[in-house]
Structures are given as C-alpha cells and as structure tokens.
Amino acid sequence: MNKPLNVVILAAGKGTRMHSDLPKVLHPLAGRPLIEHVIAAADSLAPERICVVYGHGGDVLPQAVGRDDLAWVKQEPQLGTGHAVQQTVSRLNPDAVALILYGDVPLIRSETLQELVLLAREDALALLTVSLANPTGYGRIVRNAQGGVERIVEHKDATPEELTLHEVNTGIMALPVKRLSAWLARLSNDNAQGEYYLTDIIAMAAAERVRVLPCHPGAVWEVLGVNSRMQLAELERAHQHNLAEALLHRGVTLIDPKRLDIRGELACGRDVLIDVNCVFEGRVDLADGVKIGANCVLKNVEVAAGVEILPFSHIEGARIGTGSRIGPYSRIRPGTELAAETHIGNFVEIKNSRIGFNSKVNHLSYVGDASVGSKVNIGAGTITANYDGANKHRTEIEDRASIGSNCVLVAPVRIGAEATIGAGSVINKDAPAGELTVARAKAVTVPGWKRPVKK
Ligand code: UD1
Ligand code: CA
C-alpha cells in the first residue's frame, strides 16, 4: 500500500555568502526564484502536502512565492537543519512518508525524487548521496565494514581520516514521518557548530536496525546547492546547457548552444534556427521554420511559421503572423498583433496595435494604439501621436492607404482606404478614402536671395 507523501522544504538559512538583502532562495535561476524550482519538483510528485520552513528575511519569502496552498512554517531562531525539520512535525501526517528537500538546491529532478521516495519504507530510510572529487564542506557518509551506511559526520566535526571520504550527504532524504519525529525529539546540539543536525538521525536509524538505503542522482548538478553568487552563476550555466541540449535533440538549430538563455518556456517547431545571444522570457512559441537573428530578446511572444526576426530586435507580449519579417533593431511592445507577411523594419516601435496582412512599417516609425489594415505602407519617420498628455487615442488606417515619410497622425484620427498622405504632413482630421491629403507649408523659392557674408 502506498503511503501519502509529505514534502518538507528547508529554506530558513541566512545565505550570508550571497551578500544580498534578498533572501537567498529568492535569487533567480533561469528567471525564476530558486525555491520555485524546488516547489515545482515537489509539485511534480503530487504530494499530500508541502511544508516550507522559512525564517531569515521574514515574511518576504511566503509573500514573494504567493502560494497559500503550502504550509509555511517559521523557524526562529535557526538552530540547524534538525531543528528546522522539527518545526514542521505537527504539520505532517503521521502516516505519511516525509521527503526532505533544500530550497537552495534547485535542479533536483522529479525522476530522482520518485526513485528515492519508492525506497522509503516503515523499516527503511532512503538517503540521496553523491561522490564528489572535492567534498569540502559537505557531510561525509561513513559506512561500516559490510558497506552499509552507519552515520553522517559533518565536515567541521570530521577526523582527518573521515575527511578523506568522497561520498557526501546531499541532504535530501525520504523516511516515514513517525520515525522522523521520534528521532528528531532525541537530537542534541553537542557538536562543532552547536546546531541540531538532521544528519544525526542516520546513526539513530542504523542503531535501531532501520535500513539506510543510499540512492544516487543521475547527474551531480541535480544536487548542487547555491551558497554564493559564483555557485549561482555556475548552476545557471549548467541549467542553460541542459535546456540547449534538449532543444538540439528536438531538432532546433542553435548556432552556439553556449550563447542562449531561456528564462521561461520556449516551444519550437521543426527547423527553427536561433542565432547567438538570444534571450527568451516567459512563454515563447516559435512555429516551423522560424529564424531568430543574433541578440534578440523575446518575452511572451507567439511567432507563426516562417517568420524571420533579424538581429537586435526586442519583442514583448505580441503575436507575429506567418511569413513576417521583423528587424533588425525593431521594438515590438505588448498588445501588438501582426498579421501574416508584415514587414517591420529598423528603429520602428509598435505598441498595442494591430497591423494587417502584408503591411509595411520599414523605417524609424512609432505606431501606438493603432489599427492598420492590409497592404498599408507607412513611410519612414511617421509617428502616431497617440497621447495628448492625459489620454491615449486610437489611429485607424484602412486598407491600402499610403502614408508618406515624416508624417504625424494626431489621434484620434482615421485614414480612409487607399488614401495617400503627402510626406511631412501633420494630420489632425480624418483623411478621406482614395484621396491625397497633404498638410504642409508649400515650398517657396526666393529669386536672387543671397547668403549673408561675414563683415
Ligand atoms: C547540510 C548537511 C550536510 C550536507 C549539506 C549538503 C546538516 C547538518 N548538514 O550542511 O551533511 O552535506 O547540507 O548541502 O544537515 N536550514 C534551515 N534552518 C536552519 C539551518 C539550515 O532551514 O536552522 C536550511 C538552509 O536554508 C538550507 C539547508 O537547510 O536550505 C541546509 O543548510 P546549510 O546550513 O546550508 O547546511 P550545511 O551546513 O551546508
Ligand atoms: Ca549548504
């Protein structure tokens, strides 16, 4: 019979070596707080409950995470990992298996945890251990003559001989709640750090002939913790490497898998190509045959098949229709919808606008709060003046209109279908369909005029 699962996440520690005002577990990895990666791993096991132990930094942590379906347990003062788990005992189901996770070990995989949890029994504790070339700082796994796990000795309490052991405690374990609470009640803080060590329960288990079953992660990065900005940066790279590898496996071309950052979810169709130094945030969908040029930033964007985004474009909160060509140097802001085969060119900013089929805004323009029909051409340097200092107004440009260069369309204003607007016009009333509208001073030639000369 399967027991219910209760997860305990330890996150009360100070994170002194981050040198930060932000609680350590709120520092982002791949655009998301460390602790949210751990909570996601816990969620993937569909546990009966999740308890998070917090303390340092106060209520900032539960507020930032914003999950009231979790049991938030405050540990104050922080007297060690054993003391931390002790705070949760009253919140745990006595008939459950407890899984202990660390808020600062973000890359632990669901598959590894499932394996660990399956090993835990009434008479067996499952312990995740790993062999490290440099075990400095970690608790060492001490085994008996038969190879069974006997106890864990913390680095600061270890003898020179114990310090030579390379198998270390990851801190992650699974065991029955009943056993856990009985052992926690017997912990003492008589050790080098004057702390209640969770790790001391291993010797108690061994003494009671409860089997300690070691289990290992598929890869070392799964169990690496973040104690410093250096380690955070290293884990970020390890994680990005994994994400890039997964994309390559699915058939995406990455010009350099080392120069790509995914800070959210990136979904790619067939034959997608991504050039160097692109950043993807939030949810980004790239359909079949999409090409993304170098140095682009895309956040919450849906890109349809065959679109080409040229270098240095910044696109957020937009939908881009089939076969469109964007950039180089385009900025597309939230609320924008581009229909199929649109062309948005260099130094063009589009905000909260709909641009119809095959319309072109190719150079140096600002289009905001506008509805643009199909096959419209907007000349270089044209601006929709959408803001009167107090309110935003809309501009409507109907199908096949042609707007000359350097126009100002003062909203609210409507340009009729097939209307032509002469270059340099300031248009502050509706322009009728099919006609030429010009609003500029006539060019004048002054015959015989002479330039002034220096006296
Ligand atoms: C701990 C283990 C060590 C293991 C290492 C793996 C103990 C005694 N030692 O050591 O065997 O090799 O992790 O990284 O368990 N925390 C609290 N409250 C506290 C103290 C810690 O919530 O009072 C949390 C921290 O926020 C952190 C985790 O527990 O998420 C581990 O604490 P940390 O102080 O980093 O333990 P280590 O000394 O590294
Ligand atoms: Ca640590």
Tab-separated table of C-alpha atoms and ligand atoms in Angstrom:
chain	number	residue	atom	x	y	z
A	1	MET	CA	0.000	0.000	0.000
A	2	ASN	CA	1.330	3.414	-0.933
A	3	LYS	CA	1.667	5.905	1.882
A	4	PRO	CA	0.796	9.567	1.305
A	5	LEU	CA	3.760	11.849	0.657
A	6	ASN	CA	4.576	14.997	2.651
A	7	VAL	CA	7.389	17.222	1.387
A	8	VAL	CA	9.449	19.463	3.690
A	9	ILE	CA	11.493	22.217	2.027
A	10	LEU	CA	14.191	23.827	4.185
A	11	ALA	CA	14.686	27.490	3.400
A	12	ALA	CA	15.279	29.318	6.670
A	13	GLY	CA	19.034	29.716	6.308
A	14	LYS	CA	20.685	33.084	6.025
A	15	GLY	CA	22.652	32.858	2.786
A	16	THR	CA	25.408	35.088	4.211
A	17	ARG	CA	27.736	34.447	1.281
A	18	MET	CA	25.283	35.909	-1.246
A	19	HIS	CA	25.939	39.372	0.294
A	20	SER	CA	22.386	40.350	-0.538
A	21	ASP	CA	19.289	41.894	1.027
A	22	LEU	CA	17.168	39.422	-0.916
A	23	PRO	CA	16.629	36.058	0.846
A	24	LYS	CA	18.904	33.542	-0.896
A	25	VAL	CA	16.153	31.261	-2.169
A	26	LEU	CA	14.503	34.208	-3.961
A	27	HIS	CA	17.521	34.794	-6.187
A	28	PRO	CA	16.518	33.810	-9.723
A	29	LEU	CA	17.822	30.903	-11.751
A	30	ALA	CA	16.570	30.841	-15.345
A	31	GLY	CA	14.342	33.811	-14.482
A	32	ARG	CA	12.609	32.082	-11.596
A	33	PRO	CA	13.383	32.121	-7.831
A	34	LEU	CA	15.461	29.135	-6.667
A	35	ILE	CA	12.720	27.991	-4.326
A	36	GLU	CA	10.157	27.893	-7.124
A	37	HIS	CA	12.265	25.304	-8.944
A	38	VAL	CA	12.215	23.193	-5.776
A	39	ILE	CA	8.466	23.687	-5.281
A	40	ALA	CA	7.906	22.647	-8.912
A	41	ALA	CA	9.911	19.448	-8.328
A	42	ALA	CA	7.805	18.799	-5.202
A	43	ASP	CA	4.547	19.517	-7.074
A	44	SER	CA	5.527	17.009	-9.760
A	45	LEU	CA	5.259	14.232	-7.147
A	46	ALA	CA	1.649	15.221	-6.346
A	47	PRO	CA	2.267	15.158	-2.566
A	48	GLU	CA	-0.490	15.338	0.026
A	49	ARG	CA	1.174	18.421	1.494
A	50	ILE	CA	4.224	20.657	1.179
A	51	CYS	CA	5.729	22.412	4.217
A	52	VAL	CA	8.247	25.190	3.711
A	53	VAL	CA	10.481	26.194	6.631
A	54	TYR	CA	11.419	29.849	6.388
A	55	GLY	CA	12.947	32.334	8.788
A	56	HIS	CA	15.717	34.592	7.617
A	57	GLY	CA	14.264	37.579	5.764
A	58	GLY	CA	10.890	37.134	7.491
A	59	ASP	CA	7.608	37.089	5.624
A	60	VAL	CA	9.172	38.372	2.389
A	61	LEU	CA	9.573	34.767	1.276
A	62	PRO	CA	5.990	33.472	1.611
A	63	GLN	CA	4.731	36.761	0.157
A	64	ALA	CA	7.016	36.559	-2.864
A	65	VAL	CA	6.119	32.936	-3.566
A	66	GLY	CA	2.410	33.623	-3.015
A	67	ARG	CA	1.277	30.036	-2.563
A	68	ASP	CA	-1.192	29.732	0.321
A	69	ASP	CA	-1.775	26.079	-0.512
A	70	LEU	CA	1.643	25.367	1.075
A	71	ALA	CA	2.176	25.138	4.848
A	72	TRP	CA	4.609	27.944	5.716
A	73	VAL	CA	6.411	27.263	8.992
A	74	LYS	CA	8.574	29.918	10.615
A	75	GLN	CA	11.808	28.806	12.273
A	76	GLU	CA	13.194	31.424	14.640
A	77	PRO	CA	15.973	31.308	15.677
A	78	GLN	CA	17.632	28.974	13.181
A	79	LEU	CA	19.290	26.268	15.227
A	80	GLY	CA	20.188	23.810	12.472
A	81	THR	CA	18.641	21.504	9.900
A	82	GLY	CA	17.287	19.080	12.521
A	83	HIS	CA	15.669	21.934	14.437
A	84	ALA	CA	14.200	23.199	11.144
A	85	VAL	CA	12.508	19.890	10.345
A	86	GLN	CA	11.312	19.636	13.957
A	87	GLN	CA	9.232	22.790	13.450
A	88	THR	CA	7.164	21.004	10.810
A	89	VAL	CA	6.384	17.783	12.688
A	90	SER	CA	2.990	18.969	13.979
A	91	ARG	CA	2.022	19.833	10.382
A	92	LEU	CA	2.891	16.425	8.936
A	93	ASN	CA	0.611	13.420	8.524
A	94	PRO	CA	1.966	10.734	10.943
A	95	ASP	CA	1.126	8.047	8.394
A	96	ALA	CA	2.991	9.730	5.547
A	97	VAL	CA	6.461	9.407	4.075
A	98	ALA	CA	8.414	12.648	4.509
A	99	LEU	CA	10.679	13.869	1.717
A	100	ILE	CA	13.222	16.488	2.807
A	101	LEU	CA	14.366	18.983	0.159
A	102	TYR	CA	16.532	22.110	0.310
A	103	GLY	CA	15.277	25.443	-1.002
A	104	ASP	CA	18.739	26.240	-2.348
A	105	VAL	CA	19.202	23.013	-4.357
A	106	PRO	CA	17.132	23.980	-7.402
A	107	LEU	CA	17.892	21.449	-10.141
A	108	ILE	CA	16.832	18.221	-8.450
A	109	ARG	CA	14.897	16.107	-10.960
A	110	SER	CA	11.499	14.641	-10.373
A	111	GLU	CA	12.668	11.165	-11.559
A	112	THR	CA	15.429	11.071	-8.916
A	113	LEU	CA	12.980	12.016	-6.168
A	114	GLN	CA	10.465	9.397	-7.295
A	115	GLU	CA	13.147	6.720	-7.042
A	116	LEU	CA	14.135	7.932	-3.568
A	117	VAL	CA	10.565	8.023	-2.292
A	118	LEU	CA	9.903	4.478	-3.559
A	119	LEU	CA	12.821	3.196	-1.431
A	120	ALA	CA	11.448	4.634	1.831
A	121	ARG	CA	9.584	2.068	3.979
A	122	GLU	CA	8.432	1.519	7.552
A	123	ASP	CA	11.868	-0.043	8.177
A	124	ALA	CA	13.970	1.845	5.597
A	125	LEU	CA	15.256	5.377	5.209
A	126	ALA	CA	16.302	6.463	1.710
A	127	LEU	CA	19.263	8.837	1.502
A	128	LEU	CA	20.472	10.644	-1.608
A	129	THR	CA	24.278	10.626	-1.682
A	130	VAL	CA	26.847	11.533	-4.292
A	131	SER	CA	30.565	11.094	-4.756
A	132	LEU	CA	32.406	14.389	-5.210
A	133	ALA	CA	36.006	14.955	-6.317
A	134	ASN	CA	36.092	17.868	-3.871
A	135	PRO	CA	33.854	17.043	-0.880
A	136	THR	CA	34.914	20.116	1.157
A	137	GLY	CA	32.151	21.485	3.363
A	138	TYR	CA	29.787	18.552	2.960
A	139	GLY	CA	28.749	15.939	5.495
A	140	ARG	CA	30.586	12.658	4.776
A	141	ILE	CA	28.879	9.280	4.527
A	142	VAL	CA	30.537	6.825	6.931
A	143	ARG	CA	29.992	3.172	6.006
A	144	ASN	CA	30.636	0.042	8.095
A	145	ALA	CA	32.800	-2.958	7.167
A	146	GLN	CA	29.873	-4.501	5.264
A	147	GLY	CA	29.422	-1.332	3.220
A	148	GLY	CA	26.208	-0.300	4.989
A	149	VAL	CA	25.642	3.399	5.825
A	150	GLU	CA	26.363	3.894	9.516
A	151	ARG	CA	26.258	7.640	10.097
A	152	ILE	CA	26.995	11.072	8.624
A	153	VAL	CA	29.767	13.215	10.000
A	154	GLU	CA	29.713	16.942	9.258
A	155	HIS	CA	32.873	18.430	7.759
A	156	LYS	CA	33.550	20.538	10.852
A	157	ASP	CA	33.261	17.518	13.154
A	158	ALA	CA	35.206	15.050	10.987
A	159	THR	CA	38.535	13.418	11.825
A	160	PRO	CA	41.357	13.777	9.248
A	161	GLU	CA	40.605	10.199	8.197
A	162	GLU	CA	36.869	10.897	7.722
A	163	LEU	CA	37.736	13.989	5.682
A	164	THR	CA	39.259	11.727	3.031
A	165	LEU	CA	35.805	10.217	2.286
A	166	HIS	CA	34.381	11.380	-1.031
A	167	GLU	CA	30.810	10.152	-0.677
A	168	VAL	CA	28.760	13.050	0.689
A	169	ASN	CA	25.298	13.754	2.001
A	170	THR	CA	23.166	15.770	-0.424
A	171	GLY	CA	20.762	16.471	2.456
A	172	ILE	CA	17.844	15.010	0.516
A	173	MET	CA	16.157	12.015	2.150
A	174	ALA	CA	12.844	10.185	2.442
A	175	LEU	CA	11.548	8.326	5.518
A	176	PRO	CA	8.356	7.589	7.462
A	177	VAL	CA	7.089	10.610	9.429
A	178	LYS	CA	6.637	8.517	12.612
A	179	ARG	CA	10.311	7.508	12.666
A	180	LEU	CA	11.402	11.037	11.768
A	181	SER	CA	9.533	12.675	14.635
A	182	ALA	CA	10.780	10.129	17.174
A	183	TRP	CA	14.401	10.678	16.119
A	184	LEU	CA	14.144	14.478	15.927
A	185	ALA	CA	12.988	14.547	19.555
A	186	ARG	CA	16.282	12.913	20.547
A	187	LEU	CA	18.698	15.244	18.707
A	188	SER	CA	21.318	17.163	20.674
A	189	ASN	CA	23.443	20.128	19.686
A	190	ASP	CA	26.633	18.814	21.177
A	191	ASN	CA	28.848	19.318	18.116
A	192	ALA	CA	31.308	21.718	16.498
A	193	GLN	CA	28.592	24.143	15.310
A	194	GLY	CA	26.279	23.892	18.350
A	195	GLU	CA	23.423	23.037	15.974
A	196	TYR	CA	20.732	20.365	15.877
A	197	TYR	CA	21.893	18.307	12.893
A	198	LEU	CA	19.273	16.474	10.877
A	199	THR	CA	22.099	14.203	9.753
A	200	ASP	CA	22.375	12.681	13.262
A	201	ILE	CA	19.202	10.678	12.615
A	202	ILE	CA	21.162	8.388	10.276
A	203	ALA	CA	23.138	6.910	13.198
A	204	MET	CA	19.870	6.530	15.156
A	205	ALA	CA	18.332	4.630	12.249
A	206	ALA	CA	21.355	2.359	11.945
A	207	ALA	CA	21.297	1.685	15.716
A	208	GLU	CA	17.607	0.680	15.515
A	209	ARG	CA	18.298	-1.606	12.550
A	210	VAL	CA	16.259	0.599	10.246
A	211	ARG	CA	17.978	0.163	6.891
A	212	VAL	CA	19.607	3.235	5.341
A	213	LEU	CA	19.308	2.839	1.578
A	214	PRO	CA	21.592	5.107	-0.386
A	215	CYS	CA	20.407	6.287	-3.784
A	216	HIS	CA	22.262	8.459	-6.305
A	217	PRO	CA	21.188	11.238	-8.662
A	218	GLY	CA	21.614	10.783	-12.424
A	219	ALA	CA	23.941	13.801	-12.541
A	220	VAL	CA	25.893	15.803	-9.963
A	221	TRP	CA	24.276	19.147	-10.948
A	222	GLU	CA	20.975	17.859	-9.584
A	223	VAL	CA	22.233	18.065	-6.012
A	224	LEU	CA	24.449	21.146	-6.167
A	225	GLY	CA	23.411	23.899	-3.800
A	226	VAL	CA	23.691	27.662	-4.107
A	227	ASN	CA	25.697	29.312	-1.348
A	228	SER	CA	27.386	32.097	-3.324
A	229	ARG	CA	26.838	34.160	-6.460
A	230	MET	CA	29.610	32.140	-8.074
A	231	GLN	CA	27.734	28.881	-7.473
A	232	LEU	CA	24.517	30.505	-8.676
A	233	ALA	CA	26.211	31.553	-11.928
A	234	GLU	CA	27.666	28.055	-12.369
A	235	LEU	CA	24.296	26.388	-11.840
A	236	GLU	CA	22.661	28.841	-14.249
A	237	ARG	CA	25.138	27.751	-16.935
A	238	ALA	CA	24.609	24.059	-16.126
A	239	HIS	CA	20.848	24.525	-16.409
A	240	GLN	CA	21.080	26.533	-19.651
A	241	HIS	CA	23.360	23.851	-21.069
A	242	ASN	CA	20.680	21.223	-20.309
A	243	LEU	CA	17.946	23.344	-21.905
A	244	ALA	CA	20.056	23.952	-25.026
A	245	GLU	CA	20.858	20.256	-25.292
A	246	ALA	CA	17.157	19.372	-25.127
A	247	LEU	CA	16.421	21.851	-27.952
A	248	LEU	CA	19.180	20.383	-30.117
A	249	HIS	CA	17.790	16.885	-29.512
A	250	ARG	CA	14.385	18.067	-30.711
A	251	GLY	CA	15.886	19.364	-33.965
A	252	VAL	CA	16.382	23.087	-33.279
A	253	THR	CA	19.496	24.671	-34.802
A	254	LEU	CA	21.433	26.674	-32.224
A	255	ILE	CA	24.365	28.494	-33.770
A	256	ASP	CA	26.096	28.314	-30.376
A	257	PRO	CA	24.385	26.307	-27.607
A	258	LYS	CA	26.533	28.166	-25.062
A	259	ARG	CA	25.128	31.544	-26.051
A	260	LEU	CA	21.412	31.161	-25.406
A	261	ASP	CA	19.322	31.966	-22.339
A	262	ILE	CA	15.885	30.580	-21.655
A	263	ARG	CA	14.135	32.182	-18.694
A	264	GLY	CA	10.763	30.564	-19.037
A	265	GLU	CA	9.313	28.138	-21.560
A	266	LEU	CA	10.427	28.013	-25.155
A	267	ALA	CA	8.486	25.789	-27.572
A	268	CYS	CA	9.925	25.253	-31.063
A	269	GLY	CA	8.505	23.706	-34.236
A	270	ARG	CA	10.542	21.987	-36.955
A	271	ASP	CA	13.632	23.572	-38.480
A	272	VAL	CA	13.802	26.555	-36.179
A	273	LEU	CA	17.116	28.408	-36.166
A	274	ILE	CA	18.353	30.561	-33.293
A	275	ASP	CA	21.478	32.656	-33.704
A	276	VAL	CA	23.754	33.687	-30.816
A	277	ASN	CA	22.951	35.696	-27.676
A	278	CYS	CA	19.181	35.466	-27.731
A	279	VAL	CA	17.147	35.654	-24.516
A	280	PHE	CA	13.702	34.060	-24.229
A	281	GLU	CA	11.497	35.023	-21.299
A	282	GLY	CA	8.048	33.905	-20.176
A	283	ARG	CA	6.255	31.754	-22.719
A	284	VAL	CA	7.628	31.903	-26.268
A	285	ASP	CA	6.330	29.801	-29.160
A	286	LEU	CA	8.337	29.575	-32.377
A	287	ALA	CA	6.498	27.725	-35.155
A	288	ASP	CA	8.069	25.760	-38.023
A	289	GLY	CA	10.904	27.383	-39.927
A	290	VAL	CA	11.228	30.468	-37.724
A	291	LYS	CA	14.631	32.171	-37.789
A	292	ILE	CA	15.777	34.358	-34.917
A	293	GLY	CA	18.790	36.580	-35.595
A	294	ALA	CA	21.572	37.346	-33.144
A	295	ASN	CA	20.979	39.369	-29.972
A	296	CYS	CA	17.192	39.286	-29.861
A	297	VAL	CA	15.096	39.378	-26.680
A	298	LEU	CA	11.638	37.783	-26.870
A	299	LYS	CA	9.205	37.725	-23.962
A	300	ASN	CA	5.722	36.161	-24.102
A	301	VAL	CA	5.597	36.042	-27.888
A	302	GLU	CA	3.839	33.762	-30.347
A	303	VAL	CA	5.690	33.582	-33.643
A	304	ALA	CA	3.971	31.871	-36.595
A	305	ALA	CA	5.638	29.702	-39.235
A	306	GLY	CA	8.318	31.077	-41.499
A	307	VAL	CA	8.818	34.355	-39.640
A	308	GLU	CA	12.274	35.874	-39.740
A	309	ILE	CA	13.377	38.087	-36.879
A	310	LEU	CA	16.564	39.939	-37.736
A	311	PRO	CA	19.255	40.868	-35.170
A	312	PHE	CA	18.821	43.166	-32.168
A	313	SER	CA	15.035	43.057	-32.021
A	314	HIS	CA	13.146	43.317	-28.726
A	315	ILE	CA	9.659	41.821	-28.773
A	316	GLU	CA	7.267	41.500	-25.846
A	317	GLY	CA	3.632	40.477	-25.493
A	318	ALA	CA	2.983	40.096	-29.212
A	319	ARG	CA	1.704	37.725	-31.887
A	320	ILE	CA	3.541	37.647	-35.174
A	321	GLY	CA	1.813	36.283	-38.275
A	322	THR	CA	3.138	33.785	-40.816
A	323	GLY	CA	5.979	34.852	-43.035
A	324	SER	CA	6.505	38.264	-41.427
A	325	ARG	CA	9.922	39.901	-41.335
A	326	ILE	CA	10.904	41.904	-38.265
A	327	GLY	CA	14.040	43.957	-37.638
A	328	PRO	CA	16.907	44.470	-37.489
A	329	TYR	CA	16.516	46.779	-34.474
A	330	SER	CA	12.732	46.579	-34.127
A	331	ARG	CA	10.945	47.080	-30.850
A	332	ILE	CA	7.540	45.463	-30.524
A	333	ARG	CA	5.672	46.129	-27.321
A	334	PRO	CA	2.752	44.441	-25.532
A	335	GLY	CA	-0.656	44.252	-27.156
A	336	THR	CA	0.685	44.048	-30.681
A	337	GLU	CA	-0.697	41.701	-33.278
A	338	LEU	CA	0.979	41.475	-36.647
A	339	ALA	CA	-0.931	39.654	-39.389
A	340	ALA	CA	0.779	37.458	-41.986
A	341	GLU	CA	3.579	38.825	-44.158
A	342	THR	CA	4.053	42.132	-42.393
A	343	HIS	CA	7.401	43.901	-42.560
A	344	ILE	CA	8.587	45.854	-39.549
A	345	GLY	CA	11.983	47.427	-40.065
A	346	ASN	CA	14.812	49.167	-38.301
A	347	PHE	CA	14.217	51.565	-35.415
A	348	VAL	CA	10.476	51.026	-35.564
A	349	GLU	CA	8.467	50.827	-32.351
A	350	ILE	CA	4.996	49.269	-32.382
A	351	LYS	CA	2.807	49.293	-29.279
A	352	ASN	CA	-0.693	47.927	-28.668
A	353	SER	CA	-1.541	47.910	-32.347
A	354	ARG	CA	-2.850	45.586	-34.995
A	355	ILE	CA	-1.038	45.620	-38.319
A	356	GLY	CA	-2.886	43.927	-41.190
A	357	PHE	CA	-1.776	41.482	-43.881
A	358	ASN	CA	1.327	42.454	-45.869
A	359	SER	CA	1.555	45.975	-44.439
A	360	LYS	CA	4.946	47.629	-44.097
A	361	VAL	CA	6.449	49.914	-41.489
A	362	ASN	CA	10.018	49.804	-42.557
A	363	HIS	CA	11.989	52.687	-41.052
A	364	LEU	CA	12.155	54.872	-37.950
A	365	SER	CA	8.442	54.988	-37.068
A	366	TYR	CA	6.296	54.851	-33.948
A	367	VAL	CA	2.901	53.187	-34.236
A	368	GLY	CA	0.953	53.102	-30.966
A	369	ASP	CA	-2.710	52.325	-30.221
A	370	ALA	CA	-3.436	51.916	-33.919
A	371	SER	CA	-5.395	49.618	-36.196
A	372	VAL	CA	-3.691	49.313	-39.540
A	373	GLY	CA	-5.403	47.493	-42.414
A	374	SER	CA	-3.841	45.264	-45.049
A	375	LYS	CA	-1.276	46.334	-47.668
A	376	VAL	CA	-0.714	49.682	-45.977
A	377	ASN	CA	2.654	51.363	-46.404
A	378	ILE	CA	3.880	53.672	-43.660
A	379	GLY	CA	6.805	55.809	-44.786
A	380	ALA	CA	9.992	56.475	-42.876
A	381	GLY	CA	9.774	58.539	-39.702
A	382	THR	CA	5.994	58.520	-39.307
A	383	ILE	CA	4.559	58.892	-35.834
A	384	THR	CA	1.122	58.234	-34.380
A	385	ALA	CA	0.686	60.992	-31.799
A	386	ASN	CA	-1.490	58.864	-29.541
A	387	TYR	CA	-1.121	60.712	-26.247
A	388	ASP	CA	-2.468	64.184	-25.537
A	389	GLY	CA	-0.777	64.410	-22.166
A	390	ALA	CA	-3.781	62.983	-20.350
A	391	ASN	CA	-5.415	60.322	-22.512
A	392	LYS	CA	-4.421	57.833	-25.199
A	393	HIS	CA	-6.316	57.908	-28.507
A	394	ARG	CA	-6.534	55.479	-31.409
A	395	THR	CA	-5.427	55.845	-35.004
A	396	GLU	CA	-7.245	53.912	-37.741
A	397	ILE	CA	-5.525	53.366	-41.054
A	398	GLU	CA	-7.626	51.478	-43.584
A	399	ASP	CA	-6.561	49.002	-46.283
A	400	ARG	CA	-4.043	50.054	-48.936
A	401	ALA	CA	-3.522	53.538	-47.510
A	402	SER	CA	-0.090	55.038	-48.174
A	403	ILE	CA	1.435	57.363	-45.610
A	404	GLY	CA	4.368	59.477	-46.808
A	405	SER	CA	7.565	59.939	-44.851
A	406	ASN	CA	7.767	62.019	-41.704
A	407	CYS	CA	4.053	62.377	-41.027
A	408	VAL	CA	2.422	62.950	-37.667
A	409	LEU	CA	-1.002	61.347	-37.352
A	410	VAL	CA	-2.665	63.151	-34.449
A	411	ALA	CA	-5.079	60.705	-32.797
A	412	PRO	CA	-7.970	60.178	-32.715
A	413	VAL	CA	-7.805	60.134	-36.496
A	414	ARG	CA	-8.866	57.898	-39.383
A	415	ILE	CA	-7.099	57.489	-42.717
A	416	GLY	CA	-9.537	56.049	-45.276
A	417	ALA	CA	-8.891	53.095	-47.575
A	418	GLU	CA	-6.449	53.829	-50.404
A	419	ALA	CA	-5.910	57.361	-49.102
A	420	THR	CA	-2.497	58.917	-49.741
A	421	ILE	CA	-0.910	61.258	-47.201
A	422	GLY	CA	1.787	63.592	-48.508
A	423	ALA	CA	5.200	63.470	-46.837
A	424	GLY	CA	5.755	65.775	-43.888
A	425	SER	CA	2.049	66.191	-43.129
A	426	VAL	CA	0.583	66.761	-39.693
A	427	ILE	CA	-2.842	65.103	-39.996
A	428	ASN	CA	-5.254	66.202	-37.285
A	429	LYS	CA	-8.536	65.437	-39.019
A	430	ASP	CA	-9.792	62.337	-40.824
A	431	ALA	CA	-8.390	61.840	-44.338
A	432	PRO	CA	-10.984	60.598	-46.849
A	433	ALA	CA	-10.631	57.304	-48.698
A	434	GLY	CA	-8.967	57.316	-52.107
A	435	GLU	CA	-7.845	60.994	-51.979
A	436	LEU	CA	-4.491	62.697	-51.496
A	437	THR	CA	-4.339	64.696	-48.286
A	438	VAL	CA	-1.372	67.000	-47.667
A	439	ALA	CA	-0.878	69.275	-44.677
A	440	ARG	CA	2.387	71.140	-45.003
A	441	ALA	CA	3.675	74.578	-45.974
A	442	LYS	CA	4.258	74.961	-49.716
A	443	ALA	CA	7.881	75.122	-50.847
A	444	VAL	CA	8.762	78.698	-51.854
A	445	THR	CA	11.746	79.859	-53.880
A	446	VAL	CA	13.005	83.412	-53.252
A	447	PRO	CA	14.621	84.517	-56.500
A	448	GLY	CA	18.003	86.220	-56.211
A	449	TRP	CA	18.327	85.686	-52.447
A	450	LYS	CA	21.945	85.947	-51.237
A	451	ARG	CA	23.546	84.262	-48.234
A	452	PRO	CA	24.831	86.689	-45.602
A	453	VAL	CA	28.613	87.212	-45.675
A	454	LYS	CA	30.979	87.998	-42.766
A	455	LYS	CA	31.635	91.733	-42.269
B	1	UD1	C1	23.911	20.311	5.185
B	1	UD1	C2	24.101	18.903	5.795
B	1	UD1	C3	25.336	18.274	5.156
B	1	UD1	C4	25.175	18.209	3.655
B	1	UD1	C5	24.900	19.585	3.102
B	1	UD1	C6	24.516	19.488	1.651
B	1	UD1	C7	23.305	19.044	8.078
B	1	UD1	C8	23.667	19.166	9.490
B	1	UD1	N1	24.299	19.050	7.210
B	1	UD1	O1	25.040	21.079	5.612
B	1	UD1	O2	25.505	16.958	5.655
B	1	UD1	O3	26.355	17.668	3.057
B	1	UD1	O4	23.788	20.203	3.787
B	1	UD1	O5	24.397	20.767	1.101
B	1	UD1	O6	22.141	18.905	7.765
B	1	UD1	N2	18.361	25.476	7.111
B	1	UD1	C9	17.224	25.856	7.798
B	1	UD1	N3	17.319	26.118	9.114
B	1	UD1	C10	18.474	26.019	9.809
B	1	UD1	C11	19.629	25.640	9.104
B	1	UD1	C12	19.545	25.365	7.747
B	1	UD1	O7	16.144	25.963	7.211
B	1	UD1	O8	18.457	26.272	11.018
B	1	UD1	C13	18.258	25.180	5.666
B	1	UD1	C14	19.095	26.110	4.822
B	1	UD1	O9	18.316	27.226	4.411
B	1	UD1	C15	19.459	25.229	3.651
B	1	UD1	C16	19.519	23.829	4.244
B	1	UD1	O10	18.768	23.891	5.433
B	1	UD1	O11	18.464	25.235	2.634
B	1	UD1	C17	20.945	23.370	4.522
B	1	UD1	O12	21.528	24.230	5.459
B	1	UD1	P1	23.062	24.585	5.436
B	1	UD1	O13	23.362	25.457	6.577
B	1	UD1	O14	23.468	25.053	4.079
B	1	UD1	O15	23.681	23.128	5.732
B	1	UD1	P2	25.152	22.689	5.530
B	1	UD1	O16	25.951	23.107	6.671
B	1	UD1	O17	25.619	23.044	4.181
B	2	CA	CA	24.844	24.470	2.440
